[in-house]
Tab-separated table of C-alpha atoms and ligand atoms in Angstrom:
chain	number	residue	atom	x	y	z
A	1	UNK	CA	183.893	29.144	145.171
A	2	UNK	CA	180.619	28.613	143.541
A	3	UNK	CA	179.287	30.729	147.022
A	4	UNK	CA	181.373	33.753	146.381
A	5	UNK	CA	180.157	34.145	143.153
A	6	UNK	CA	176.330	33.389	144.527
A	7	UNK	CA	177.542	36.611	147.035
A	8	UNK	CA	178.845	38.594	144.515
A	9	UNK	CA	176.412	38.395	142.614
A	10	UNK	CA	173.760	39.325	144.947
A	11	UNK	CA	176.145	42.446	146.026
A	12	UNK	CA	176.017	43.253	142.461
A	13	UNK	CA	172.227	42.868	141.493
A	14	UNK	CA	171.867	45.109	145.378
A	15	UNK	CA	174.248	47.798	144.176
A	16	UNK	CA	171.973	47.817	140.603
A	17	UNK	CA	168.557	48.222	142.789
A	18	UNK	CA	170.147	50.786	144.782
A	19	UNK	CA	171.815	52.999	141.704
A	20	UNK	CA	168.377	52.134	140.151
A	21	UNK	CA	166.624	53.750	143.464
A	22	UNK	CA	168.461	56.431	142.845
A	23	UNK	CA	167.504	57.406	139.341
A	24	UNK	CA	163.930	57.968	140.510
A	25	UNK	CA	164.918	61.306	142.105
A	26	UNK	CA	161.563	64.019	141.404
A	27	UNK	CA	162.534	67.377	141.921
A	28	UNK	CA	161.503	68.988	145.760
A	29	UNK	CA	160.472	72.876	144.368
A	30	UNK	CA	161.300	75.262	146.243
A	31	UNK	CA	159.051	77.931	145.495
A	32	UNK	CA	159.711	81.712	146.641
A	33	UNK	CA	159.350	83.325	150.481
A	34	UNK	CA	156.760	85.712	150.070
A	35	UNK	CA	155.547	86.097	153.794
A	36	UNK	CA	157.722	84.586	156.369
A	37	UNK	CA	155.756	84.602	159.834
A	38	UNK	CA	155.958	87.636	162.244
A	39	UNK	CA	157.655	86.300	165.215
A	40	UNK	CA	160.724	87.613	167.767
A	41	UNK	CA	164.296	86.393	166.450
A	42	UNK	CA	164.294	83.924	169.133
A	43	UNK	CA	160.988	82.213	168.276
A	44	UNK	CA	161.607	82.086	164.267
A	45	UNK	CA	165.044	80.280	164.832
A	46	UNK	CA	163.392	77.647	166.487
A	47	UNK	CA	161.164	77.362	164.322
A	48	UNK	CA	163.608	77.869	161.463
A	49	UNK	CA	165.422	74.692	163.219
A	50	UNK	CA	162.969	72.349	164.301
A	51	UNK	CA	159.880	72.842	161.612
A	52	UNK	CA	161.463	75.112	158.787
A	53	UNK	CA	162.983	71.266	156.983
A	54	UNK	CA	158.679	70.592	156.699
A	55	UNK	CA	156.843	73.588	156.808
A	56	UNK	CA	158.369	76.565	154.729
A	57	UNK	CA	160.032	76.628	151.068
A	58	UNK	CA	163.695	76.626	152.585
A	59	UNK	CA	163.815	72.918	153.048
A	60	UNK	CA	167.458	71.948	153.739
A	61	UNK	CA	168.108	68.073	153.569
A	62	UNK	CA	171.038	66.560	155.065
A	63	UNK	CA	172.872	63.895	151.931
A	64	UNK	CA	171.667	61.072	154.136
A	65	UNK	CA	167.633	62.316	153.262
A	66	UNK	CA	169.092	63.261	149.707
A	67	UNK	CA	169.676	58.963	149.353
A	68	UNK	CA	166.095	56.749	148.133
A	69	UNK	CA	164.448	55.400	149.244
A	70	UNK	CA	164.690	58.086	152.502
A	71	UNK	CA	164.536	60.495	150.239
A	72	UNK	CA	160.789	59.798	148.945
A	73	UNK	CA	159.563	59.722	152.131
A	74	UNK	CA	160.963	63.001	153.388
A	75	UNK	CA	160.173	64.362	150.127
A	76	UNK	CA	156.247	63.429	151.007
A	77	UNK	CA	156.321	64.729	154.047
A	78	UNK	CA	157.538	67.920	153.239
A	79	UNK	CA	154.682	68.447	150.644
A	80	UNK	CA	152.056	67.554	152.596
A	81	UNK	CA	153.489	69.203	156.146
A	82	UNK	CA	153.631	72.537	153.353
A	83	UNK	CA	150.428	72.080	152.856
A	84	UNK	CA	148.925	71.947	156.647
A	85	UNK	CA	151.595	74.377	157.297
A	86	UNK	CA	153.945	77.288	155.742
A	87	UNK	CA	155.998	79.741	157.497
A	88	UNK	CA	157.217	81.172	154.251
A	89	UNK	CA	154.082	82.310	153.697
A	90	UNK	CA	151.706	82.840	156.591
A	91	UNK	CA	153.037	86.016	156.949
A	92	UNK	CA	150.332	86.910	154.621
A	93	UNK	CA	147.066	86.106	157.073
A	94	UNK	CA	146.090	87.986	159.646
A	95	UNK	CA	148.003	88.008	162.921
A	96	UNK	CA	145.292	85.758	164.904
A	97	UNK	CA	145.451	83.085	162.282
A	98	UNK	CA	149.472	83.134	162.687
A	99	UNK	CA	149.351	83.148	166.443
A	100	UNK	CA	146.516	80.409	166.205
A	101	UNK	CA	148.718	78.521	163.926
A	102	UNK	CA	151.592	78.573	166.676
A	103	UNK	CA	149.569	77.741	169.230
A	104	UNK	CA	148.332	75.056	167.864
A	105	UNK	CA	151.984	74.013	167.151
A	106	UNK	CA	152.916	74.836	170.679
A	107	UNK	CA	150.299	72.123	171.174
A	108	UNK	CA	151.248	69.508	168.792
A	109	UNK	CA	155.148	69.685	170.339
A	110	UNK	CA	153.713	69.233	174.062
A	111	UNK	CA	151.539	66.396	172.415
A	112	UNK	CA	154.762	64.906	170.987
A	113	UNK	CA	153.243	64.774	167.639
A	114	UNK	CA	155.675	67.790	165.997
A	115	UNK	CA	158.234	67.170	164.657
A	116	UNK	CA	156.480	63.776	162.722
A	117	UNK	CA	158.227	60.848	165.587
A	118	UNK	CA	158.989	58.911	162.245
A	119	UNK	CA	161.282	61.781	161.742
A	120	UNK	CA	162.642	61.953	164.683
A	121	UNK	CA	163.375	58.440	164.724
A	122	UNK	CA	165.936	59.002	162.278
A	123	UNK	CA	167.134	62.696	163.189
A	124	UNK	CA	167.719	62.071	166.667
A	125	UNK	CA	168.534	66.023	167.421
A	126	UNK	CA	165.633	67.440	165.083
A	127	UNK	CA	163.337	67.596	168.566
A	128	UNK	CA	162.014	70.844	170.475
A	129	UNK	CA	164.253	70.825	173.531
A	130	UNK	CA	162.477	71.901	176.852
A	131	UNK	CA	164.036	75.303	176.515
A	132	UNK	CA	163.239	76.061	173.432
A	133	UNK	CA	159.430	75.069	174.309
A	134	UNK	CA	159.918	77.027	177.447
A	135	UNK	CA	160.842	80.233	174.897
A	136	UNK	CA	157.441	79.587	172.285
A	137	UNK	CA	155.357	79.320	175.186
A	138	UNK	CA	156.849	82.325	176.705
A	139	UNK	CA	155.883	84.353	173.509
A	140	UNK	CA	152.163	83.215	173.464
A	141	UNK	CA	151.482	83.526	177.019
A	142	UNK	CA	149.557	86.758	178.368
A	143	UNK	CA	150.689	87.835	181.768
A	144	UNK	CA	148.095	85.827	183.950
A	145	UNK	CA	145.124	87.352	185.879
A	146	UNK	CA	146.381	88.416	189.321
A	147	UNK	CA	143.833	86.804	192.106
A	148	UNK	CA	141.222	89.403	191.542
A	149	UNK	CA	140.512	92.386	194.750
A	150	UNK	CA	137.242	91.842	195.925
A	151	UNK	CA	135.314	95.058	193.773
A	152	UNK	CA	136.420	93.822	190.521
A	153	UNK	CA	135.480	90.132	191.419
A	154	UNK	CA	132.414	90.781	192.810
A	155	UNK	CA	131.600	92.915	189.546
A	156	UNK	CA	132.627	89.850	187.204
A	157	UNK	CA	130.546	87.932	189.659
A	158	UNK	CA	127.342	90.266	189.314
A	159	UNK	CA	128.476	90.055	185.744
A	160	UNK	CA	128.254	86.513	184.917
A	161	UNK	CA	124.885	85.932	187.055
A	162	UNK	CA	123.420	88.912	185.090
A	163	UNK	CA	124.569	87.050	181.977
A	164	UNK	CA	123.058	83.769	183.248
A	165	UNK	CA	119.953	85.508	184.318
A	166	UNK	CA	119.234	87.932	181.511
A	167	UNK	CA	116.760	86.999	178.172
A	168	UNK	CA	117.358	87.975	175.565
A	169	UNK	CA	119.654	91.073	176.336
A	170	UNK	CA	118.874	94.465	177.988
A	171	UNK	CA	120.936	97.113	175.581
A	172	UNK	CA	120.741	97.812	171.893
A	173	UNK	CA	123.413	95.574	170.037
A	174	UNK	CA	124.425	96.427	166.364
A	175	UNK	CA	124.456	93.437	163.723
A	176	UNK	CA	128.300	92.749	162.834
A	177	UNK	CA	129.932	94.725	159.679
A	178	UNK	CA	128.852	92.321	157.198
A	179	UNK	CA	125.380	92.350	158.346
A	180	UNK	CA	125.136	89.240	160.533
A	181	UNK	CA	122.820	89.655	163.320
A	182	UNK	CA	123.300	89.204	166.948
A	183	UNK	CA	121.126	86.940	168.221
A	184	UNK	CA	120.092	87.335	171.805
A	185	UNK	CA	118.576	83.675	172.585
A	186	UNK	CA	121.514	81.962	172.286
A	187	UNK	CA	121.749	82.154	176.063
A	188	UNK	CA	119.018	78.830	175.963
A	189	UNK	CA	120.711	77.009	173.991
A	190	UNK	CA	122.339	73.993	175.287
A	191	UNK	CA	126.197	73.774	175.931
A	192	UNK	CA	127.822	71.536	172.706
A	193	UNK	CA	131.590	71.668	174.582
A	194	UNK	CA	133.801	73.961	176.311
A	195	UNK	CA	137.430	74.814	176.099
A	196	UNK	CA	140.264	76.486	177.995
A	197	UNK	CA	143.280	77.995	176.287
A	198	UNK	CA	146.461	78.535	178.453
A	199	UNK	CA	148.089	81.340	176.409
A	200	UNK	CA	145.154	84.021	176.657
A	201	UNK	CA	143.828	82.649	179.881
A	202	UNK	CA	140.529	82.449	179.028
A	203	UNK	CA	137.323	80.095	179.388
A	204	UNK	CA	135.014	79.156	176.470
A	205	UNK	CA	131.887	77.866	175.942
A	206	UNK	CA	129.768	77.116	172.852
A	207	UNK	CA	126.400	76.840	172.545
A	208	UNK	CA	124.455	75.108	169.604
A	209	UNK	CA	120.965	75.886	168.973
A	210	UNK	CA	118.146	73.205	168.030
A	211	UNK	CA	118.901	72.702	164.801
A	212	UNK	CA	122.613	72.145	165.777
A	213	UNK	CA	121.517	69.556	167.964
A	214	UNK	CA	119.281	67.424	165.788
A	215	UNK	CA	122.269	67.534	163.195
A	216	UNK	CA	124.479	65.842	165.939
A	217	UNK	CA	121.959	63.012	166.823
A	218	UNK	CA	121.293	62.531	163.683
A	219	UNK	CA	125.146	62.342	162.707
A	220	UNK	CA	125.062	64.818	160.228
A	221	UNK	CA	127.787	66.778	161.359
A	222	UNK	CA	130.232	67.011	158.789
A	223	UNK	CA	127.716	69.216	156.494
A	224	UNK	CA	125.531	71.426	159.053
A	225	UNK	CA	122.188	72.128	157.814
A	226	UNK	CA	120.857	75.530	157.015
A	227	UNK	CA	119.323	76.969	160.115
A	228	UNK	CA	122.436	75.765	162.092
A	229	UNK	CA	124.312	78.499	164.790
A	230	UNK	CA	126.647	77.748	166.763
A	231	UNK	CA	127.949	80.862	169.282
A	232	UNK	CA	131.220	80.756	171.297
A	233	UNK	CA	131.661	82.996	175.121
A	234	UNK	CA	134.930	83.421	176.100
A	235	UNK	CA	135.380	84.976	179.540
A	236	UNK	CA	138.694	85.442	181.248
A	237	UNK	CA	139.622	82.994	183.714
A	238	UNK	CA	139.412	84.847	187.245
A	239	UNK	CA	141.867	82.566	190.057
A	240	UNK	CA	139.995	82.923	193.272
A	241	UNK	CA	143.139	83.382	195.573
A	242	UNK	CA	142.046	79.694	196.913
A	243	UNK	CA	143.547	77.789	194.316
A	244	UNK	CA	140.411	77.649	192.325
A	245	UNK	CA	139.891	79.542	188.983
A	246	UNK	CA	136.290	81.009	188.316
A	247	UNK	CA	134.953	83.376	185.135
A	248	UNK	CA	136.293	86.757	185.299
A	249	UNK	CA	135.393	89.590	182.888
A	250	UNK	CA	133.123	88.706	179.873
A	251	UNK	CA	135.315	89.349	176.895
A	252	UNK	CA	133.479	87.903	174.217
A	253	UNK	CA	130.687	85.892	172.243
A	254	UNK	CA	131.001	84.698	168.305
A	255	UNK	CA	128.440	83.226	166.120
A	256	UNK	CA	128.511	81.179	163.075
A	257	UNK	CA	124.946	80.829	161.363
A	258	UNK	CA	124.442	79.060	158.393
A	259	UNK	CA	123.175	79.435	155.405
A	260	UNK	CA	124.351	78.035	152.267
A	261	UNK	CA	122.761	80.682	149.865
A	262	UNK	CA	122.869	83.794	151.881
A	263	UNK	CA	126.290	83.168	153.084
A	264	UNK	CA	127.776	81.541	150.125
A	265	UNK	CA	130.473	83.954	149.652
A	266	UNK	CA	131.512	83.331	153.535
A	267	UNK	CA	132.018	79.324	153.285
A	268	UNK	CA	128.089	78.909	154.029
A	269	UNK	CA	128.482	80.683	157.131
A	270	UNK	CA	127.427	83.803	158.773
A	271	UNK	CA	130.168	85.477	160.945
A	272	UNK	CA	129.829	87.929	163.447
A	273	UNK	CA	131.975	88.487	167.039
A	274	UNK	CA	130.475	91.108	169.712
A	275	UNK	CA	133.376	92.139	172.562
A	276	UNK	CA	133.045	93.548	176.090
A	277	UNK	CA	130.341	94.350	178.280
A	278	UNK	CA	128.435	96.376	175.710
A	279	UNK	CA	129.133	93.951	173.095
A	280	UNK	CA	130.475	96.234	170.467
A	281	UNK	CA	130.757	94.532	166.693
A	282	UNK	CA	134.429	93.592	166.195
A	283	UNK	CA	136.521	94.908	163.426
A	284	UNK	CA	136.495	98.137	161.543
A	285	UNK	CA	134.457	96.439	158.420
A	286	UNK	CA	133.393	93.757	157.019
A	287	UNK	CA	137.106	92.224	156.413
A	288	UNK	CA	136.814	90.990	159.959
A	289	UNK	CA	135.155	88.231	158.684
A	290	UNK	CA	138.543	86.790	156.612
A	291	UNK	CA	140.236	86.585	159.889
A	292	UNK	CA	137.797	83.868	161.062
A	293	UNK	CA	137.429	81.940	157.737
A	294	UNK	CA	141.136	81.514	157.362
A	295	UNK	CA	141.391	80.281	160.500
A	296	UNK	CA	138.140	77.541	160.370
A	297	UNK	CA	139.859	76.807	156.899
A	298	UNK	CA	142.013	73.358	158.877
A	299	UNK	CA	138.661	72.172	159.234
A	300	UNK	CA	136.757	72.446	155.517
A	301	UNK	CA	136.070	68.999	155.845
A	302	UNK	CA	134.050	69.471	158.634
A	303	UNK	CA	132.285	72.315	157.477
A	304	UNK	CA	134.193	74.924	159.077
A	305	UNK	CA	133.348	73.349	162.177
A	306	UNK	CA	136.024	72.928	165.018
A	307	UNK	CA	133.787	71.470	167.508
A	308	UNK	CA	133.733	67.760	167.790
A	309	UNK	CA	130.653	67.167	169.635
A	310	UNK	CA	130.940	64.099	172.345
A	311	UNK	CA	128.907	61.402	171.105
A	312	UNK	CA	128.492	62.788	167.534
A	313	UNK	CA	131.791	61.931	165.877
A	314	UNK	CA	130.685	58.453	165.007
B	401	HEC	C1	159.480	65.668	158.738
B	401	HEC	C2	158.565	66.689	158.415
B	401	HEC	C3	157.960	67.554	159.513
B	401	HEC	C4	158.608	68.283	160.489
B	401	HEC	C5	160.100	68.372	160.748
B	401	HEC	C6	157.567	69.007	161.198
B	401	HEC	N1	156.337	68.708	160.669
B	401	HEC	FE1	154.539	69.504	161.227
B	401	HEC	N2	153.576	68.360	159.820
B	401	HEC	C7	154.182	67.477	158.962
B	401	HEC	C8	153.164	66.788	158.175
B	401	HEC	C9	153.444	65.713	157.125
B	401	HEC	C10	151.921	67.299	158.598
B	401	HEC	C11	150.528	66.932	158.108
B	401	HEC	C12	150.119	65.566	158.562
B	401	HEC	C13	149.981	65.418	160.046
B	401	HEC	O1	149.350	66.268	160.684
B	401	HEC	O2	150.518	64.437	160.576
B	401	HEC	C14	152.212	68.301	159.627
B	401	HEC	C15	151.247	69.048	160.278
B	401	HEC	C16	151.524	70.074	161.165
B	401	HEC	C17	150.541	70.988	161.698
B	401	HEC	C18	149.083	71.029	161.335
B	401	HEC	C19	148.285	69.966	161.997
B	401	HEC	C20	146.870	70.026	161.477
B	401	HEC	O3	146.013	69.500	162.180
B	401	HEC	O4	146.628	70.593	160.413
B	401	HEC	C21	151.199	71.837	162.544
B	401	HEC	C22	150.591	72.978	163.342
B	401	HEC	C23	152.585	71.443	162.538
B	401	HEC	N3	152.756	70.378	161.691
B	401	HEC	C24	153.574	72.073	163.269
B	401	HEC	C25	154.920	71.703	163.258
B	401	HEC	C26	155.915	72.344	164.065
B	401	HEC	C27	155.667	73.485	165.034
B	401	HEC	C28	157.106	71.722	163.789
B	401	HEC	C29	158.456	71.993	164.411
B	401	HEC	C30	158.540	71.944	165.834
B	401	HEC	C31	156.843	70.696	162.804
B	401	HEC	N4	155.497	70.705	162.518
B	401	HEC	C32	157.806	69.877	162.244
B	401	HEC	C33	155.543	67.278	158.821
B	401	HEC	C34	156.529	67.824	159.638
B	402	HEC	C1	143.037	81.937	165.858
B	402	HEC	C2	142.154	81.087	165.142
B	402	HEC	C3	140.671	81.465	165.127
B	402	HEC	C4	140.125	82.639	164.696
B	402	HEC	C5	140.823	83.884	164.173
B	402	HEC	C6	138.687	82.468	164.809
B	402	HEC	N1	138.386	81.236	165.310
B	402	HEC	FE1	136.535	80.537	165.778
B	402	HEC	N2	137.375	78.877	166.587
B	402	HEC	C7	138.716	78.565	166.605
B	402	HEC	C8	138.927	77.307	167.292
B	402	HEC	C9	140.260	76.596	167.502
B	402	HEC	C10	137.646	76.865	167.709
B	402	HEC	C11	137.327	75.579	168.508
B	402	HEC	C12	136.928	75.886	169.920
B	402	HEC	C13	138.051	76.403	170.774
B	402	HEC	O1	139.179	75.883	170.726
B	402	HEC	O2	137.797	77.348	171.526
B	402	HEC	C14	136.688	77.864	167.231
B	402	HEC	C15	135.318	77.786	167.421
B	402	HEC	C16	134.406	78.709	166.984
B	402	HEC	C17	132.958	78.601	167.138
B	402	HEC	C18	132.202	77.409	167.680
B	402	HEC	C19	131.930	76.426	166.527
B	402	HEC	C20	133.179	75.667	166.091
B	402	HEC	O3	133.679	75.883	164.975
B	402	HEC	O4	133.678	74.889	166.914
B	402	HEC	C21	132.417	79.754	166.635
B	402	HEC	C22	130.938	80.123	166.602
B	402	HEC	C23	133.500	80.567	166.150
B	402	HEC	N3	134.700	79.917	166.371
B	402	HEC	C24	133.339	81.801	165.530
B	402	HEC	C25	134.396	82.580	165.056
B	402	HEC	C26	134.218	83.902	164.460
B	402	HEC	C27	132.895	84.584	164.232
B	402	HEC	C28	135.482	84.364	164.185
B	402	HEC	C29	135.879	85.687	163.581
B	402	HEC	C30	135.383	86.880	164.213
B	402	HEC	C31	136.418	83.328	164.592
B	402	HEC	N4	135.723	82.261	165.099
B	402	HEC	C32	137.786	83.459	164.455
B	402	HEC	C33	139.719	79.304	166.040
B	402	HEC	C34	139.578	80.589	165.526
């Protein structure tokens, strides 16, 4: 007797936490869609299905999320994955920085780190299927480089050797829109990493001049000093017909100088990208240049700075 009252009790002081829990409901806004992203039908529903719950301002929780204490977790994801991430309103940045932001998503799925597992833990049906991932890759991936006839690979190959070979460089080359010089010598500088992305096919290598290097054995990476550049070449990857995959075509190199006073206006940086063989300034003027901040804005904290170099990140 005396136990089934000790039960009831309990059950009763339970059912008081839990309405209690309850009563701390603060509000999830939903503010407007000003700039949903600019993707095929077939891409935004999965996105719409799998990402919109976290990352746009049409969150729809099922009445199981709507309950505490599930609800103030899903409540703080959904804040902060807004914040990393909005399709309601990326439609507002340039088209690079949206398809950057899906491939990078693309990325995160294959990694198994979208959507959160903590989520998927509990939504057991919330996850990318292989189709679907099948589909977003689909949409970001260029038709590949067919093995290349022997003229046009022997001309990337005369190509790449010339660019290897060459200081300092042989034709006149126009500072970018906004005034940012090109800067020949970057060819000596050492290599800081290099990267390969599977949607565009292409090779990349960046290149960090003295100053660069000094900040990364001295650890000082996470505010570059003035005087720092850092350029990027992308060529296209070329597949040898053997099974191997060499550089093609040149397509590209990209610097980022900085200077906190000078540049001050640009995030510290100086921006400038020079495309093809005669390394024509990109863009049509010097707007070019928000295309690459907004898309070096993920990583403020480090400056602007993607690169991790190896060995510097402790
Ligand atoms: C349950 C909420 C939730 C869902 C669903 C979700 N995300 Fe996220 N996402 C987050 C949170 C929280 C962050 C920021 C923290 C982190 O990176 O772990 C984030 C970060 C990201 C980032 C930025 C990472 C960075 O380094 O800035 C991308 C890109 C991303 N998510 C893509 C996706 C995609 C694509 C989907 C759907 C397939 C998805 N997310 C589904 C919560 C979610
Ligand atoms: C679509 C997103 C995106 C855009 C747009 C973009 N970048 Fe980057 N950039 C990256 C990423 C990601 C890296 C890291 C290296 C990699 O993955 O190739 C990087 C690396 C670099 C680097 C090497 C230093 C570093 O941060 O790691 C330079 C230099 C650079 N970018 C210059 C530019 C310039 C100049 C522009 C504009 C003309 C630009 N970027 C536009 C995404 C972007």
């Amino acid at each position: 007797m005396t136990r089934m009252r000790l039960l009831t009790g309990t059950g009763i002081a339970l059912l008081l936490i839990g309405g209690a829990m309850q009563a701390y409901h603060p509000k999830l806004e939903s503010p407007p869609v000003t700039a949903e992203i600019q993707v095929p039908d077939e891409v935004k529903q999965i996105l719409r299905q799998r990402c919109y719950s976290c990352h746009s301002n049409e969150t729809k929780l099922p009445w199981y999320d709507n309950l505490a204490p599930a609800y103030w977790i899903v409540r703080s994801d959904v804040r902060e994955g807004r914040e990393h991430v909005n399709f309601s309103t990326i439609g507002a940045k340039p088209a690079a920085v949206q398809r950057g932001t899906l491939f990078e998503s693309v990325n995160l799925i294959q990694l198994g780190s979208m959507p959160l597992p903590r989520y998927l833990a509990v939504h057991r049906d919330a996850g990318v299927t292989p189709d679907e991932l099948v589909t977003l890759r689909h949409y970001l991936e260029t038709p590949p480089v067919q093995p290349a006839a022997p003229a046009p690979a022997a001309a990337a190959e005369t190509q790449f050797q010339h660019w290897i070979a060459s200081n300092g460089t042989p034709i006149q080359v126009q500072p970018e829109w906004n005034g940012v010089p090109f800067l020949p010598e970057y060819k000596n500088w050492k290599p800081v990493s290099s990267t390969e992305r599977w949607d565009n096919h292409t090779m990349r290598q960046i290149f960090g001049n003295d100053i660069a290097l000094e900040a990364i054995a001295d650890g000082k990476i996470d505010n570059w000093p003035d005087g720092t550049v850092f350029a990027k070449v992308a060529w296209l990857q070329q597949p040898d017909g053997k099974g191997g995959i060499t550089t093609g075509a040149f397509q590209q190199v990209e610097l980022m100088i900085k200077d906190s006073k000078k540049y001050a206006s640009t995030e510290g940086w100086g921006w400038g990208r020079w495309r093809g063989d005669d390394l024509k300034p990109y863009g049509k003027d010097a707007a070019f240049q928000n295309e690459c901040i907004s898309c070096h804005e993920p990583v403020a904290h480090s400056d602007h700075v993607y690169t991790m170099p190896i060995g510097g990140a402790q």
